[in-house]
Coordinates of C-alpha atoms in Angstrom, one line a residue:
Chain V
X1 CA 16.2 -9.1 26.3
X2 CA 15.7 -11.8 29.2
X3 CA 11.9 -13.0 30.7
X4 CA 13.1 -10.7 34.1
X5 CA 13.2 -7.6 31.7
X6 CA 10.4 -8.2 30.1
X7 CA 8.5 -8.9 32.9
X8 CA 9.6 -5.7 34.3
X9 CA 8.6 -3.9 31.3
X10 CA 5.1 -5.7 30.7
X11 CA 3.0 -2.9 32.7
X12 CA 4.3 -0.2 30.8
X13 CA 4.5 -2.2 27.7
X14 CA 0.3 -2.9 27.9
X15 CA -0.2 0.6 28.4
X16 CA 1.9 1.3 25.4
X17 CA 4.6 3.3 27.5
X18 CA 7.5 2.1 26.3
X19 CA 9.7 3.9 23.5
X20 CA 9.6 1.9 19.8
X21 CA 12.8 -0.1 20.2
X22 CA 11.5 -1.1 23.6
X23 CA 8.5 -2.0 22.2
X24 CA 9.8 -3.9 19.5
X25 CA 11.9 -5.8 21.9
X26 CA 9.5 -6.9 24.2
X27 CA 7.6 -8.3 21.3
X28 CA 10.4 -9.7 20.2
X29 CA 10.5 -11.5 23.4
X30 CA 6.8 -12.0 23.8
X31 CA 7.2 -13.7 20.4
X32 CA 9.2 -16.6 21.7
X33 CA 8.2 -17.2 25.4
X34 CA 5.1 -18.9 26.4
X35 CA 5.9 -18.0 29.8
X36 CA 5.9 -14.2 29.6
X37 CA 2.8 -14.3 27.0
X38 CA 0.6 -15.9 29.4
X39 CA 2.2 -13.0 32.1
X40 CA 0.9 -10.6 29.6
X41 CA -2.5 -11.7 28.8
X42 CA -3.0 -11.6 32.7
X43 CA -1.8 -7.9 32.7
X44 CA -4.1 -7.1 29.9
X45 CA -7.2 -8.9 31.4
X46 CA -6.3 -7.0 34.9
X47 CA -6.3 -4.1 33.5
X48 CA -9.2 -4.3 31.3
X49 CA -11.1 -5.3 34.7
X50 CA -10.1 -2.6 36.2
X51 CA -11.2 -0.3 33.4
X52 CA -14.6 -1.9 33.0
X53 CA -15.0 -1.6 36.7
X54 CA -17.3 1.2 38.4
X55 CA -15.9 4.5 39.1
X56 CA -16.9 5.5 42.9
X57 CA -18.4 9.1 42.7
X58 CA -16.8 11.5 45.5
X59 CA -18.7 12.3 48.1
X60 CA -20.7 15.2 48.5
X61 CA -18.1 17.3 51.3
X62 CA -15.2 15.6 49.4
X63 CA -14.2 18.9 47.9
X64 CA -14.1 20.7 51.3
X65 CA -12.1 18.0 53.2
X66 CA -9.4 18.2 50.1
X67 CA -9.1 22.0 50.4
X68 CA -9.2 21.5 54.3
X69 CA -6.5 19.0 53.7
X70 CA -4.4 21.1 51.4
X71 CA -4.6 23.9 53.1
X72 CA -3.5 22.2 56.5
X73 CA -6.3 21.7 58.9
X74 CA -6.2 21.7 63.0
X75 CA -2.7 19.9 64.2
X76 CA -5.4 18.1 66.9
X77 CA -7.8 17.4 64.1
X78 CA -5.0 16.2 61.7
X79 CA -3.5 13.6 64.6
X80 CA -6.9 12.6 65.6
X81 CA -7.6 11.6 61.6
X82 CA -4.3 10.0 60.8
X83 CA -5.0 6.5 62.3
X84 CA -8.4 6.2 60.4
X85 CA -6.9 7.3 57.0
X86 CA -4.1 4.9 57.4
X87 CA -6.4 1.8 58.4
X88 CA -8.7 2.7 55.4
X89 CA -6.2 2.7 52.8
X90 CA -4.8 -0.8 54.3
X91 CA -8.1 -2.2 54.2
X92 CA -8.4 -1.0 50.6
X93 CA -5.2 -2.6 49.5
X94 CA -6.0 -5.9 50.9
X95 CA -9.6 -5.9 49.5
X96 CA -8.1 -4.8 46.2
X97 CA -5.6 -7.8 46.3
X98 CA -8.2 -10.4 47.5
X99 CA -10.1 -9.4 44.6
X100 CA -7.2 -9.7 42.2
X101 CA -6.7 -13.2 43.7
X102 CA -10.1 -14.2 43.6
X103 CA -10.9 -12.9 39.9
X104 CA -7.4 -14.1 38.3
X105 CA -8.4 -18.1 38.0
X106 CA -11.6 -17.2 36.5
X107 CA -10.0 -15.0 33.9
X108 CA -7.3 -17.5 32.8
X109 CA -10.0 -20.0 32.6
X110 CA -12.4 -17.9 30.9
X111 CA -12.3 -17.7 27.1
X112 CA -14.2 -14.1 26.7
X113 CA -11.5 -12.6 28.3
X114 CA -8.6 -14.1 26.4
X115 CA -6.6 -11.7 24.0
X116 CA -9.3 -10.3 21.1
X117 CA -8.4 -12.2 18.1
X118 CA -9.4 -11.3 14.5
X119 CA -13.0 -11.9 13.7
X120 CA -14.0 -15.5 12.6
X121 CA -16.2 -16.2 9.9
X122 CA -17.0 -15.6 6.3
X123 CA -16.4 -12.2 6.3
X124 CA -13.3 -12.5 8.0
X125 CA -11.8 -15.0 5.5
X126 CA -12.8 -13.2 2.5
X127 CA -11.3 -9.9 4.1
X128 CA -8.3 -12.0 4.6
X129 CA -8.2 -13.3 1.1
X130 CA -8.3 -9.5 -0.4
X131 CA -5.9 -8.3 1.9
X132 CA -3.2 -11.0 1.3
X133 CA -4.0 -10.4 -2.6
X134 CA -3.6 -6.8 -2.1
X135 CA -0.3 -7.2 -0.2
X136 CA 0.5 -9.2 -3.3
X137 CA -0.5 -6.3 -5.7
X138 CA 0.8 -3.4 -3.5
X139 CA 4.2 -5.3 -3.8
X140 CA 4.6 -5.2 -7.7
X141 CA 3.1 -1.5 -7.9
X142 CA 3.7 1.1 -5.5
X143 CA 2.9 3.5 -7.9
X144 CA -0.8 3.3 -7.6
X145 CA -0.8 4.2 -4.0
X146 CA -3.2 0.8 -3.9
X147 CA -3.9 -0.3 0.1
X148 CA -2.1 -0.2 3.1
X149 CA 0.2 -3.4 2.4
X150 CA -0.5 -5.0 5.9
X151 CA -3.7 -7.2 6.2
X152 CA -5.6 -4.5 8.4
X153 CA -8.2 -7.4 9.7
X154 CA -5.1 -8.7 11.5
X155 CA -3.9 -6.1 13.1
X156 CA -7.0 -4.2 14.2
Chain K
X1 CA 27.5 29.5 -27.0
X2 CA 28.9 26.4 -29.2
X3 CA 27.6 28.0 -31.9
X4 CA 29.1 31.6 -31.3
X5 CA 32.5 29.8 -30.7
X6 CA 32.5 28.5 -34.0
X7 CA 31.3 32.0 -35.6
X8 CA 34.4 33.1 -34.8
X9 CA 36.3 30.9 -36.9
X10 CA 34.8 32.7 -40.3
X11 CA 37.9 34.2 -42.1
X12 CA 37.8 37.3 -43.8
X13 CA 34.2 38.2 -42.8
X14 CA 33.6 41.7 -42.1
X15 CA 30.9 41.3 -39.7
X16 CA 30.1 44.8 -39.3
X17 CA 29.7 45.6 -43.0
X18 CA 26.1 46.8 -43.9
X19 CA 24.5 44.0 -45.6
X20 CA 23.5 44.7 -49.2
X21 CA 19.7 43.4 -49.7
X22 CA 20.9 39.7 -48.4
X23 CA 22.2 37.3 -46.1
X24 CA 25.1 39.1 -44.8
X25 CA 27.6 36.2 -44.6
X26 CA 27.1 35.1 -48.5
X27 CA 29.0 38.1 -49.2
X28 CA 32.1 37.0 -47.5
X29 CA 34.9 34.9 -48.5
X30 CA 35.0 31.7 -46.4
X31 CA 37.1 28.9 -46.5
X32 CA 35.8 25.3 -46.8
X33 CA 36.8 24.6 -43.0
X34 CA 34.9 27.6 -42.2
X35 CA 31.7 26.0 -44.5
X36 CA 32.0 22.7 -42.7
X37 CA 32.3 24.6 -39.0
X38 CA 29.2 26.6 -39.8
X39 CA 27.3 23.7 -40.6
X40 CA 28.0 21.7 -37.8
X41 CA 27.5 25.0 -35.9
X42 CA 24.0 25.2 -37.2
X43 CA 22.9 21.9 -36.7
X44 CA 24.1 22.0 -33.1
X45 CA 22.0 25.1 -32.4
X46 CA 19.0 23.2 -34.5
X47 CA 19.5 20.0 -32.2
X48 CA 19.6 21.9 -28.9
X49 CA 16.6 23.9 -30.0
X50 CA 14.8 20.9 -30.5
X51 CA 15.9 19.3 -27.2
X52 CA 14.8 22.0 -25.5
X53 CA 11.6 21.9 -27.3
X54 CA 10.9 18.7 -26.5
X55 CA 7.6 18.1 -24.6
X56 CA 7.3 17.8 -20.7
X57 CA 5.6 15.0 -21.1
X58 CA 8.0 12.9 -23.3
X59 CA 11.1 13.7 -19.9
X60 CA 7.8 12.8 -17.3
X61 CA 6.9 9.4 -19.1
X62 CA 10.6 8.7 -19.2
X63 CA 10.5 9.3 -15.3
X64 CA 7.6 7.8 -14.5
X65 CA 8.8 4.3 -16.7
X66 CA 11.4 4.2 -14.3
X67 CA 9.5 4.3 -11.4
X68 CA 7.2 1.9 -12.4
X69 CA 9.8 -1.1 -13.5
X70 CA 9.5 -3.7 -10.8
X71 CA 13.7 -4.4 -10.8
X72 CA 15.1 -1.0 -10.2
X73 CA 18.3 -1.7 -11.4
X74 CA 19.6 0.0 -7.6
X75 CA 19.4 -0.6 -3.9
X76 CA 17.3 1.2 -2.0
X77 CA 16.2 1.8 1.9
X78 CA 13.9 3.9 2.7
X79 CA 11.4 4.7 5.8
X80 CA 8.0 5.6 4.0
X81 CA 4.7 6.7 5.5
X82 CA 1.5 5.6 3.8
X83 CA -1.9 6.9 4.1
X84 CA -5.5 5.6 3.5
X85 CA -7.3 6.9 0.8
X86 CA -10.0 8.6 3.0
X87 CA -7.1 9.8 5.3
X88 CA -8.5 7.6 8.5
X89 CA -5.3 5.1 8.7
X90 CA -1.8 5.8 8.1
X91 CA 1.4 3.0 8.2
X92 CA 4.9 4.0 8.3
X93 CA 7.4 1.2 6.9
X94 CA 10.7 0.9 6.5
X95 CA 11.5 -1.0 2.8
X96 CA 14.8 -2.3 1.5
X97 CA 14.5 -3.3 -2.2
X98 CA 17.9 -4.8 -3.9
X99 CA 18.5 -3.6 -7.7
X100 CA 17.0 -7.0 -8.9
X101 CA 13.8 -6.3 -7.5
X102 CA 14.1 -8.6 -3.9
X103 CA 12.1 -6.5 -1.0
X104 CA 12.0 -6.6 2.1
X105 CA 9.3 -4.7 4.2
X106 CA 8.6 -4.0 8.2
X107 CA 6.0 -2.1 9.3
X108 CA 7.3 0.8 12.1
X109 CA 3.9 2.7 13.0
X110 CA 1.5 2.0 14.3
X111 CA 2.0 0.3 17.6
X112 CA -1.3 -2.3 16.3
X113 CA 0.5 -3.6 13.1
X114 CA 4.4 -2.7 14.2
X115 CA 6.4 -6.1 13.1
X116 CA 4.5 -7.1 10.4
X117 CA 7.0 -7.9 7.8
X118 CA 6.6 -9.0 4.4
X119 CA 9.9 -10.6 2.2
X120 CA 10.0 -11.1 -1.6
X121 CA 12.8 -13.0 -2.7
X122 CA 11.7 -13.2 -6.4
X123 CA 10.0 -16.3 -6.2
X124 CA 7.7 -16.0 -3.0
X125 CA 6.1 -13.3 -1.2
X126 CA 6.1 -14.4 2.7
X127 CA 4.4 -12.0 4.9
X128 CA 4.8 -12.6 8.8
X129 CA 1.5 -11.5 11.0
X130 CA 3.5 -11.4 14.2
X131 CA 0.5 -11.1 16.6
X132 CA -0.8 -14.1 15.2
X133 CA 2.4 -16.1 14.9
X134 CA 0.9 -16.4 10.9
X135 CA 3.1 -16.5 7.6
X136 CA 1.4 -16.0 4.4
X137 CA 3.1 -17.5 1.4
X138 CA 2.1 -16.5 -1.9
X139 CA 4.3 -16.4 -5.3
X140 CA 6.4 -13.3 -5.8
X141 CA 5.2 -10.4 -8.2
X142 CA 8.3 -10.4 -9.5
X143 CA 7.7 -13.5 -11.7
X144 CA 4.9 -11.4 -13.8
X145 CA 6.1 -10.1 -17.0
X146 CA 7.0 -6.2 -16.8
X147 CA 3.9 -4.3 -18.0
X148 CA 5.4 -0.7 -18.2
X149 CA 5.3 -0.3 -22.0
X150 CA 1.4 -1.2 -22.0
X151 CA 0.5 1.3 -19.2
X152 CA 2.6 4.1 -20.6
X153 CA 0.9 3.9 -23.6
X154 CA -2.4 4.0 -21.1
X155 CA -1.1 6.6 -19.5
X156 CA -0.8 8.6 -22.7
X157 CA -4.8 8.4 -23.4
X158 CA -5.9 8.9 -20.1
X159 CA -3.9 11.6 -18.6
X160 CA -1.7 14.9 -19.6
X161 CA 1.4 15.2 -17.7
X162 CA 2.9 18.1 -16.6
X163 CA 6.8 18.2 -15.4
X164 CA 6.6 20.9 -12.3
X165 CA 9.7 22.6 -10.8
X166 CA 12.0 20.3 -9.2
X167 CA 12.3 20.2 -5.5
X168 CA 14.1 18.1 -2.4
X169 CA 12.1 15.5 -0.6
X170 CA 14.2 13.2 2.2
X171 CA 17.4 15.4 0.9
X172 CA 17.1 14.2 -2.9
X173 CA 16.5 16.0 -5.7
X174 CA 12.8 15.4 -6.7
X175 CA 11.2 15.8 -10.3
X176 CA 7.2 16.1 -9.5
X177 CA 5.1 14.9 -12.1
X178 CA 1.5 16.1 -12.4
X179 CA -0.9 13.9 -13.9
X180 CA -4.5 15.3 -14.8
X181 CA -7.0 12.9 -16.0
X182 CA -9.0 13.6 -19.1
X183 CA -11.7 11.7 -17.2
X184 CA -13.5 14.3 -15.0
X185 CA -14.6 11.6 -12.3
X186 CA -10.7 10.7 -11.5
X187 CA -8.4 12.5 -9.2
X188 CA -5.4 13.9 -10.6
X189 CA -2.5 12.8 -9.1
X190 CA 1.2 14.5 -8.4
X191 CA 4.0 11.8 -8.7
X192 CA 7.0 12.9 -7.7
X193 CA 10.3 10.7 -8.3
X194 CA 13.8 11.1 -7.4
X195 CA 15.7 13.1 -10.4
X196 CA 18.6 10.8 -10.7
X197 CA 17.1 7.1 -10.1
X198 CA 13.2 7.4 -10.6
X199 CA 12.5 6.3 -7.3
X200 CA 9.0 7.4 -6.2
X201 CA 9.4 9.5 -3.5
X202 CA 5.8 11.3 -2.9
X203 CA 2.4 10.3 -4.2
X204 CA -0.5 12.8 -3.9
X205 CA -3.7 12.2 -4.9
X206 CA -6.2 15.1 -5.2
X207 CA -9.4 15.3 -2.9
X208 CA -13.3 16.4 -3.8
X209 CA -12.2 19.6 -2.4
X210 CA -9.3 20.1 -5.1
X211 CA -6.6 19.6 -2.6
X212 CA -3.6 17.3 -3.1
X213 CA -3.3 14.9 -0.2
X214 CA -0.4 12.9 0.2
X215 CA -1.0 9.0 0.0
X216 CA 2.8 7.8 -0.1
X217 CA 5.5 10.0 1.3
X218 CA 9.4 9.0 1.6
X219 CA 10.8 10.1 5.1
X220 CA 14.2 9.1 4.7
X221 CA 15.9 7.4 1.6
X222 CA 19.4 5.9 1.1
X223 CA 20.8 4.0 -2.0
X224 CA 23.3 2.2 -1.2
X225 CA 25.7 -0.1 -3.3
X226 CA 25.4 -3.3 -1.1
X227 CA 22.3 -5.0 0.7
X228 CA 23.2 -8.2 2.9
X229 CA 21.7 -11.2 1.5
X230 CA 20.0 -11.9 5.2
X231 CA 17.9 -9.1 4.9
X232 CA 15.6 -11.0 2.5
X233 CA 15.0 -14.0 4.7
X234 CA 12.2 -14.1 7.1
X235 CA 12.4 -15.0 10.9
X236 CA 10.8 -18.1 11.3
X237 CA 9.7 -19.8 14.3
X238 CA 8.9 -23.8 15.3
X239 CA 5.6 -22.9 16.1
X240 CA 4.6 -20.2 13.7
X241 CA 1.6 -21.3 11.7
X242 CA 2.6 -21.2 7.7
X243 CA -0.7 -20.4 5.2
X244 CA 0.4 -21.6 1.8
X245 CA -1.6 -20.3 -1.0
X246 CA -1.7 -21.9 -4.1
X247 CA -0.1 -19.8 -7.2
X248 CA -2.5 -17.8 -9.3
X249 CA -3.7 -19.2 -12.7
X250 CA -4.5 -17.1 -15.6
X251 CA -8.2 -17.5 -16.4
X252 CA -8.2 -19.7 -19.8
X253 CA -11.0 -21.0 -21.3
X254 CA -9.5 -24.7 -20.5
X255 CA -9.4 -24.1 -16.4
X256 CA -12.6 -22.5 -16.6
X257 CA -14.3 -25.7 -16.8
X258 CA -11.6 -27.1 -14.1
X259 CA -12.5 -24.9 -11.6
X260 CA -16.3 -25.6 -11.4
X261 CA -17.2 -22.1 -10.4
X262 CA -21.1 -21.6 -9.4
X263 CA -21.1 -18.6 -11.3
X264 CA -19.9 -17.2 -14.8
X265 CA -16.5 -15.3 -15.0
X266 CA -17.5 -12.2 -16.4
X267 CA -14.5 -9.9 -18.4
X268 CA -15.9 -7.1 -20.0
X269 CA -14.6 -5.7 -23.0
X270 CA -15.5 -2.0 -22.0
X271 CA -14.9 -0.2 -18.9
X272 CA -15.6 3.5 -17.7
X273 CA -13.1 6.2 -17.3
X274 CA -10.6 4.7 -19.8
X275 CA -9.9 1.9 -17.4
X276 CA -9.0 -1.6 -19.4
X277 CA -8.9 -5.1 -18.2
X278 CA -5.2 -6.0 -18.1
X279 CA -6.0 -9.5 -17.1
X280 CA -8.0 -12.3 -15.1
X281 CA -6.7 -14.7 -12.3
X282 CA -8.0 -17.2 -10.5
X283 CA -7.4 -17.1 -7.0
X284 CA -7.4 -20.6 -5.3
X285 CA -7.6 -19.7 -1.6
X286 CA -10.4 -20.8 0.6
X287 CA -13.0 -19.7 -2.1
X288 CA -12.0 -19.8 -5.5
X289 CA -12.8 -16.4 -6.5
X290 CA -11.3 -15.0 -9.8
X291 CA -9.7 -11.7 -9.7
X292 CA -9.8 -9.3 -12.7
X293 CA -7.0 -6.8 -12.8
X294 CA -7.7 -3.3 -14.6
X295 CA -6.1 -0.2 -15.1
X296 CA -5.9 3.3 -16.5
X297 CA -2.3 3.1 -16.7
X298 CA -1.4 5.0 -13.6
X299 CA -4.0 3.3 -11.3
X300 CA -4.5 -0.6 -10.6
X301 CA -7.2 -1.6 -9.7
X302 CA -8.8 -5.6 -9.1
X303 CA -12.3 -6.7 -9.3
X304 CA -13.1 -9.8 -6.9
X305 CA -16.0 -11.9 -8.3
X306 CA -17.0 -14.5 -6.2
X307 CA -20.4 -16.2 -5.1
X308 CA -22.5 -13.9 -2.6
X309 CA -22.3 -16.1 0.3
X310 CA -18.5 -16.0 0.1
X311 CA -17.9 -12.5 0.1
X312 CA -20.5 -10.9 2.9
X313 CA -20.1 -7.5 3.7
X314 CA -17.2 -6.2 5.1
X315 CA -14.9 -3.6 5.8
X316 CA -12.3 -3.2 3.3
X317 CA -10.3 -0.2 2.3
X318 CA -11.3 1.5 -0.9
X319 CA -13.8 -1.0 -1.9
X320 CA -16.8 -1.2 -3.2
X321 CA -19.3 -4.2 -3.6
X322 CA -22.2 -4.9 -5.8
X323 CA -24.2 -8.1 -5.6
X324 CA -26.1 -9.3 -9.4
X325 CA -27.7 -12.3 -9.1
X326 CA -25.0 -15.3 -8.9
X327 CA -22.3 -13.1 -8.1
X328 CA -20.4 -10.4 -6.3
X329 CA -18.4 -7.9 -7.5
X330 CA -15.8 -6.4 -5.3
X331 CA -14.0 -3.4 -6.7
X332 CA -10.9 -2.3 -4.8
X333 CA -9.0 0.5 -6.2
X334 CA -7.4 3.6 -5.3
X335 CA -9.7 5.6 -7.0
X336 CA -13.2 7.6 -6.1
X337 CA -16.1 5.7 -4.9
X338 CA -18.5 6.9 -8.0
X339 CA -15.5 5.5 -10.0
X340 CA -15.3 2.0 -8.4
X341 CA -19.2 2.0 -8.6
X342 CA -19.4 2.7 -12.3
X343 CA -16.9 0.1 -12.8
X344 CA -19.3 -2.3 -10.7
X345 CA -21.9 -1.6 -12.9
X346 CA -20.0 -2.2 -16.1
X347 CA -19.1 -5.8 -14.4
X348 CA -22.8 -6.1 -13.7
X349 CA -24.0 -5.2 -17.2
X350 CA -22.2 -8.2 -18.3
X351 CA -23.7 -10.7 -16.3
X352 CA -27.5 -9.5 -17.4
X353 CA -25.8 -9.7 -21.3
X354 CA -24.7 -13.3 -20.5
X355 CA -28.4 -13.9 -20.0
X356 CA -29.2 -12.3 -23.3
X357 CA -26.9 -14.3 -25.7
X358 CA -27.3 -11.7 -28.8
X359 CA -26.2 -9.0 -26.5
X360 CA -23.3 -10.6 -25.0
X361 CA -21.1 -9.8 -27.9
X362 CA -21.9 -6.1 -27.8
X363 CA -21.5 -5.4 -24.3
X364 CA -18.9 -7.8 -23.2
X365 CA -17.1 -11.3 -23.0
X366 CA -18.1 -13.9 -20.7
X367 CA -15.5 -16.6 -20.7
X368 CA -16.9 -19.9 -20.6
X369 CA -19.6 -18.3 -23.7
X370 CA -16.7 -16.6 -25.7
X371 CA -13.2 -16.9 -24.9
X372 CA -11.9 -15.5 -28.1
X373 CA -9.8 -12.6 -27.2
X374 CA -11.6 -9.3 -28.0
X375 CA -10.0 -6.6 -30.5
X376 CA -7.9 -4.1 -29.0
X377 CA -9.1 -0.7 -29.6
X378 CA -7.3 2.8 -29.1
X379 CA -4.2 0.8 -30.4
X380 CA -3.1 -0.2 -26.8
X381 CA -1.7 -3.5 -27.2
X382 CA -1.6 -5.5 -23.8
X383 CA 1.2 -7.4 -22.8
X384 CA 1.1 -10.6 -24.9
X385 CA 1.0 -12.9 -22.2
X386 CA -2.4 -11.6 -20.8
X387 CA -5.0 -14.0 -21.4
X388 CA -8.0 -11.6 -22.3
X389 CA -6.6 -8.7 -24.0
X390 CA -9.4 -6.1 -24.1
X391 CA -9.5 -2.5 -23.7
X392 CA -12.1 0.4 -24.4
X393 CA -13.7 3.3 -23.3
X394 CA -17.2 3.6 -22.1
X395 CA -17.6 7.3 -21.8

């Protein structure tokens, strides 16, 4: 998989919407390509920002307006409302894009927004020690049931 | 059937003739050849009867011993589902094992651990953590000597084995072996192995409500005649970080002094629930810790001994932590929490005993003060290479 193919799939990859083989292919490419890694990080940060933003509450008359628009309002009224709706949508898109462009540079430079890494500190070090020893134990003795042989501390 | 066929060879014997107060055959005229055939037939019948009455547990032990061997003697490619003891986590992996024991394992699910890869080439066990571009390198477990005989002896002491009717798993004829523990705190286990090769196909462990929960389950399995050597090579990249761990060392009187630990390692003589110490190792990672391997035959666990400051509270699967004075014991074992706690307490008892030298011999051994191998109880002889042979039952 090349950079273009990977970047086409990055959004779906971040949302875990790809099939398993595709996930593996993208992951493999990301493993080797620093440029795509940065792209992926940006995607993740952007999605995180969008998720963490406030959810706007609908106005009180939203339901009524929705029903009216589905059932088909008066053609005269529809024509009147067409222009303002278009303008609002365009304004919203422009505002979103501006916000994204403004936020991205800060996101890149902010270490707190980087991809979550394994916990630091002694607790994590000792957990890694135990996990690597348990990999050893599980490899030598499948009968015990033992641990899940991946060091979960890295994966979570 | 064979016996019936041979009886026909009796010459001139009227089998329908009435018996006269004794064995009818003695009244017949029997040629020497027929006598010989009769003898062979009797022996055959006796032997087959003896075979039929061979205890199920013997057959079960034979199958278990095959599944325990680190060097299987055949190639395997399997997709296996592993579940955590409490059911909170699971992992699906593809595993390839060569007949000489070399192993390649890659995690397929969950997505968070997809691509984790381990390769054991017989010398080194290398584990790739892809998200962190890190490879953990340690010595191969294949370098350890086989402990099958030792563990089978313990299984005989601690479990009652029963062979259950065969079934099919992943298209293979499978033999389930129900292992019922003689110690009530432990959980029963059902180990289902391939009838032909002894390869583990399913492992179930009884939960608190008495239901068997699957821990290991083979989803598909194949026994190919050939595996490529490339399978046992781990992919690496230039910027991959390699963490090389020093090889484990057996804990002996000599290397304790070199270790300069700030606590006295504890290797108890007696452990509860039929567990015994198999051996004690020094793990020289970032921290100096002692790993005491314990087993009751079927279940193997590890008790890590370290400074409390090196082993803070953490979330580790199937682990129990107990802090006693200058040492922290972390028991990691596929056993109920109550059992792990009792094991930890047995180790803790020895810390207290170390402070009272007279009580030391009675309750356990603290290397550094008494490194004489303990006497082996219950006639279970640990493998000769092990440093601290101990055994016992505290129940």
